[in-house]
Coordinates of C-alpha atoms in Angstrom, one line a residue:
M171 CA -11.9 4.0 13.1
A172 CA -12.5 1.5 15.8
L173 CA -12.3 -2.3 15.7
K174 CA -15.4 -4.4 15.7
T175 CA -15.8 -7.8 17.3
Y176 CA -18.7 -10.2 17.1
K177 CA -20.6 -12.5 19.4
P178 CA -19.3 -16.1 19.1
A179 CA -22.4 -17.5 17.4
T180 CA -20.1 -19.6 15.1
P181 CA -16.5 -20.7 15.4
S182 CA -15.4 -18.2 12.8
L183 CA -17.1 -15.3 14.5
R184 CA -15.4 -16.1 17.8
Q185 CA -12.0 -15.0 16.4
L186 CA -13.2 -12.4 13.9
V187 CA -12.0 -8.8 14.3
L188 CA -12.7 -6.3 11.6
V189 CA -12.4 -2.5 11.1
D190 CA -15.7 -0.7 11.8
R191 CA -16.6 1.1 8.5
E192 CA -19.6 2.9 9.9
G193 CA -18.5 6.3 8.6
L194 CA -17.8 5.2 5.1
W195 CA -20.0 5.5 2.0
K196 CA -22.4 2.6 1.7
G197 CA -23.3 3.0 -2.0
K198 CA -21.4 2.1 -5.2
P199 CA -18.3 4.0 -6.5
V200 CA -18.5 6.6 -9.2
K201 CA -18.9 4.6 -12.4
S202 CA -16.8 7.0 -14.5
L203 CA -13.9 6.5 -12.1
T204 CA -13.9 2.7 -12.2
E205 CA -12.9 0.1 -14.7
G206 CA -13.1 -3.7 -14.9
K207 CA -10.5 -5.8 -13.1
I208 CA -9.6 -9.1 -14.7
G209 CA -8.3 -11.8 -12.4
T210 CA -5.1 -13.4 -13.5
G211 CA -5.1 -16.4 -11.2
G212 CA -1.3 -15.8 -10.7
R213 CA -0.7 -16.4 -14.4
N214 CA 1.3 -14.3 -16.9
V215 CA 0.6 -13.6 -20.6
N216 CA 2.0 -17.1 -21.5
D217 CA -0.6 -18.6 -19.1
R218 CA 2.1 -19.9 -16.8
I219 CA 1.8 -19.6 -13.0
T220 CA 4.3 -17.0 -11.8
V221 CA 2.6 -16.4 -8.4
R222 CA 1.4 -19.5 -6.6
F223 CA -1.8 -19.9 -4.6
R224 CA -3.8 -17.2 -6.3
G225 CA -7.2 -17.6 -7.8
G226 CA -10.9 -17.1 -7.4
G227 CA -12.1 -14.4 -5.1
H228 CA -14.9 -11.9 -5.2
K229 CA -15.6 -9.7 -8.3
R230 CA -14.1 -6.2 -8.0
A231 CA -14.2 -2.9 -9.7
L232 CA -10.8 -1.1 -10.0
R233 CA -11.0 2.4 -8.7
T234 CA -8.9 4.9 -10.6
V235 CA -6.9 6.6 -7.8
D236 CA -5.1 9.8 -8.7
F237 CA -1.6 9.2 -7.3
K238 CA -0.1 12.2 -9.2
R239 CA -2.6 14.9 -8.0
R240 CA -2.7 16.2 -11.5
K241 CA -4.9 19.3 -10.9
H242 CA -2.7 22.0 -9.4
D243 CA -3.7 25.3 -7.7
M244 CA -7.4 24.3 -7.7
A245 CA -9.1 23.6 -4.4
A246 CA -11.3 20.5 -4.1
T247 CA -13.9 19.5 -1.5
V248 CA -14.0 16.0 0.0
E249 CA -17.4 14.5 -0.9
R250 CA -17.1 11.2 1.0
L251 CA -14.8 8.5 2.2
E252 CA -15.1 5.1 0.6
Y253 CA -13.9 1.5 1.0
D254 CA -11.6 0.2 -1.7
P255 CA -11.4 -3.7 -2.0
N256 CA -8.1 -3.3 -4.0
R257 CA -6.1 -1.8 -1.2
T258 CA -5.9 -1.7 2.6
A259 CA -6.3 2.1 2.9
F260 CA -9.6 4.0 2.4
I261 CA -10.0 6.4 -0.5
A262 CA -11.7 9.8 -0.7
L263 CA -13.9 11.2 -3.4
I264 CA -13.0 14.8 -4.1
K265 CA -14.7 17.4 -6.3
Y266 CA -12.8 20.3 -7.8
Q267 CA -14.2 23.8 -8.3
D268 CA -14.8 23.1 -12.0
G269 CA -16.9 20.0 -11.2
E270 CA -14.4 17.3 -12.0
Q271 CA -14.3 14.4 -9.6
A272 CA -11.3 12.2 -8.6
Y273 CA -10.3 9.6 -6.1
I274 CA -7.3 10.1 -3.8
L275 CA -5.8 8.1 -0.9
A276 CA -7.5 9.3 2.3
P277 CA -5.1 10.4 5.0
Q278 CA -6.0 10.2 8.7
R279 CA -8.2 13.0 10.1
L280 CA -9.6 13.8 6.7
A281 CA -13.4 14.2 6.8
P282 CA -16.2 15.0 4.3
G283 CA -16.4 18.7 3.7
D284 CA -12.7 19.4 4.1
Q285 CA -10.8 21.4 1.5
V286 CA -7.7 19.9 -0.1
I287 CA -5.3 21.3 -2.8
A288 CA -2.2 20.4 -4.7
S289 CA 0.1 23.3 -5.2
E290 CA 3.7 24.5 -5.0
K291 CA 2.9 26.2 -1.7
A292 CA 0.0 25.1 0.4
D293 CA -1.0 24.8 4.1
V294 CA 0.6 21.8 5.9
K295 CA -2.6 19.9 6.7
P296 CA -3.8 16.4 5.9
G297 CA -4.7 15.9 2.2
N298 CA -2.7 18.8 0.8
A299 CA -0.1 17.8 -1.8
M300 CA 3.1 19.7 -2.7
P301 CA 6.7 19.2 -3.6
I302 CA 8.6 17.8 -0.7
A303 CA 11.1 20.7 -0.9
S304 CA 8.2 23.0 0.2
I305 CA 7.3 20.8 3.2
P306 CA 8.9 21.7 6.6
V307 CA 11.4 19.3 8.2
G308 CA 9.7 16.9 10.6
T309 CA 6.4 16.6 8.7
I310 CA 4.8 13.2 8.2
V311 CA 3.9 12.6 4.6
H312 CA 2.6 9.7 2.4
N313 CA 2.1 8.9 -1.3
V314 CA 5.7 10.1 -2.1
E315 CA 7.1 10.1 -5.6
L316 CA 10.5 8.6 -6.3
K317 CA 10.7 10.0 -9.8
I318 CA 9.4 13.5 -10.7
G319 CA 6.0 13.2 -12.2
K320 CA 5.7 9.4 -12.0
G321 CA 3.1 9.4 -9.2
G322 CA 3.3 8.4 -5.6
Q323 CA 5.1 5.1 -4.8
L324 CA 6.2 5.3 -1.1
A325 CA 3.8 4.9 1.8
R326 CA 0.5 4.0 0.2
S327 CA -0.8 1.1 2.4
A328 CA -3.0 1.5 5.5
G329 CA -1.4 3.5 8.3
S330 CA 2.0 4.0 6.6
Y331 CA 4.0 7.2 6.4
V332 CA 7.5 8.6 6.0
Q333 CA 9.0 11.5 7.8
I334 CA 11.1 14.4 6.3
V335 CA 14.2 14.6 8.5
G336 CA 16.6 16.9 6.5
R337 CA 17.7 18.5 3.3
D338 CA 20.8 18.0 1.1
Q339 CA 21.0 20.6 -1.8
D340 CA 18.3 19.7 -4.3
Y341 CA 17.3 16.5 -2.4
V342 CA 15.3 15.8 0.7
I343 CA 16.1 13.2 3.3
L344 CA 13.2 10.8 4.2
R345 CA 13.1 8.3 7.0
L346 CA 11.1 5.3 6.1
S347 CA 9.2 2.9 8.4
T348 CA 12.1 0.4 8.0
T349 CA 14.4 3.1 9.6
E350 CA 16.1 3.5 6.2
Q351 CA 17.0 7.0 5.2
R352 CA 16.8 7.9 1.6
L353 CA 17.4 10.9 -0.7
V354 CA 14.4 12.0 -2.9
H355 CA 14.5 14.9 -5.2
G356 CA 12.8 18.0 -3.8
R357 CA 10.5 18.4 -6.8
C358 CA 8.8 15.1 -6.2
M359 CA 5.3 15.4 -4.9
A360 CA 4.1 14.1 -1.5
T361 CA 0.8 14.4 0.5
V362 CA 0.7 15.6 4.1
G363 CA -0.4 13.2 6.8
A364 CA -0.4 9.4 7.4
V365 CA -2.5 7.0 5.4
S366 CA -5.9 6.2 6.8
N367 CA -7.1 2.9 8.4
P368 CA -4.2 2.3 10.8
D369 CA -6.2 -0.4 12.6
N370 CA -6.0 -2.6 9.6
M371 CA -2.9 -4.4 11.1
N372 CA -5.0 -5.4 14.2
T373 CA -7.7 -7.2 12.3
T374 CA -8.2 -11.0 12.4
I375 CA -9.4 -13.0 9.4
G376 CA -11.4 -15.5 11.5
K377 CA -11.7 -18.2 8.9
A378 CA -10.1 -19.6 5.7
G379 CA -13.1 -18.7 3.6
R380 CA -12.5 -15.0 4.1
Q381 CA -9.1 -15.4 2.5
R382 CA -10.7 -17.2 -0.4
W383 CA -12.9 -14.1 -0.9
K384 CA -9.7 -12.2 -1.4
G385 CA -8.4 -14.6 -4.0
R386 CA -6.0 -16.3 -1.7
M387 CA -5.8 -20.1 -2.0
P388 CA -4.4 -22.5 0.6
H389 CA -0.6 -22.2 0.8
N390 CA 1.2 -25.5 1.1
R391 CA 4.6 -25.7 2.7
G392 CA 7.4 -27.3 0.7
I393 CA 8.2 -29.9 3.4
T394 CA 4.7 -31.4 3.1
M395 CA 5.2 -32.1 -0.6
N396 CA 6.9 -34.9 -2.5
P397 CA 10.5 -34.6 -3.7
V398 CA 9.3 -34.2 -7.3
D399 CA 7.3 -31.1 -6.3
H400 CA 9.7 -29.2 -4.1
P401 CA 13.3 -29.4 -2.9
H402 CA 12.1 -29.6 0.7
G403 CA 9.8 -32.5 -0.1
G404 CA 10.2 -36.0 1.4
R405 CA 12.4 -35.1 4.3
T406 CA 12.2 -33.8 7.9
K407 CA 13.0 -30.3 9.0
G408 CA 16.7 -29.4 9.1
G409 CA 19.5 -30.0 6.7
G410 CA 20.2 -27.6 3.9
H411 CA 19.4 -23.9 3.7
P412 CA 15.7 -23.1 2.8
V413 CA 15.2 -22.6 -0.9
T414 CA 12.4 -21.8 -3.3
P415 CA 10.6 -24.4 -5.4
W416 CA 13.2 -23.6 -8.1
G417 CA 16.2 -24.0 -5.8
F418 CA 17.1 -20.3 -5.1
P419 CA 18.1 -19.5 -1.5
T420 CA 15.5 -17.8 0.6
K421 CA 14.9 -16.5 4.2
G422 CA 17.8 -14.1 4.5
K423 CA 19.5 -14.3 1.1
K424 CA 20.1 -10.8 -0.3
T425 CA 18.3 -10.4 -3.5
R426 CA 18.8 -6.6 -4.2
K427 CA 20.4 -6.2 -7.7
N428 CA 19.5 -2.5 -8.6
K429 CA 22.9 -1.0 -7.6
S430 CA 22.1 2.2 -9.6
T431 CA 19.8 3.5 -6.8
T432 CA 22.2 2.6 -3.9
K433 CA 23.6 6.1 -4.0
F434 CA 20.2 7.5 -2.8
I435 CA 20.3 5.3 0.4
M436 CA 22.0 7.3 3.1
I437 CA 21.3 4.8 6.0
S438 CA 20.4 1.3 5.1
R439 CA 17.7 -0.6 7.0
H440 CA 20.3 -3.3 7.6
A441 CA 22.7 -0.9 9.4
R442 CA 21.2 -1.4 12.9
K443 CA 21.5 -5.2 12.5
K444 CA 25.3 -4.9 12.0
T445 CA 25.8 -2.7 15.0
S446 CA 23.6 -4.7 17.4

């Protein structure tokens, strides 16, 4: 979809660039596929702030998206494409042959009236889901499972995708957008195509109020605070290494602790930094 600009009638409209959603459904979502979404305001179950600068925002309904593609070997027709306020990608409402409806992530070049299916063997076309062992090498996929049957976890945001670049016994080699190459079991499901709405990265917010609609509050730099509020407070730039409000190093400090999955990383995304 194309980008949309506005006449500069106000200062915020002068800079505003949004995605044109002309081809999307303009009504409400399917009520049976939605549930209420409670805003946490960045607080955990103990009512303590664990994520700063979150709160407010517009009321939303949580769309139940089928990341597992549960119905196998049954074709479904794309009813319409919809906007989802909870994610950057668009979603597609599909209707199976038995009348059941479901939401899936909409890939690029998927249109109302198209047929999609989840099966062990299916045509390699956008929207079809199958085990990655059944997908030819070189194919672009999204919504990739990391654990068998858990549901898609990789490449779910707008415009994202991973590419199948090889095979290694029961595993398939995937190249991620970070240039990392990773092994994923061949029985894990993936959907053919790249995620819709690639122009999302080219939008411009235009004003602070639009961020407030999303539940994003003003973000204060540590250097603007007092020493009692942040380690960076009360001094000028420079000096010690940047840290979090709780004193942990940031901006470059390695934080990866899950060494059990390191064996699945064939080429690290940091490898090119070491060679250059």
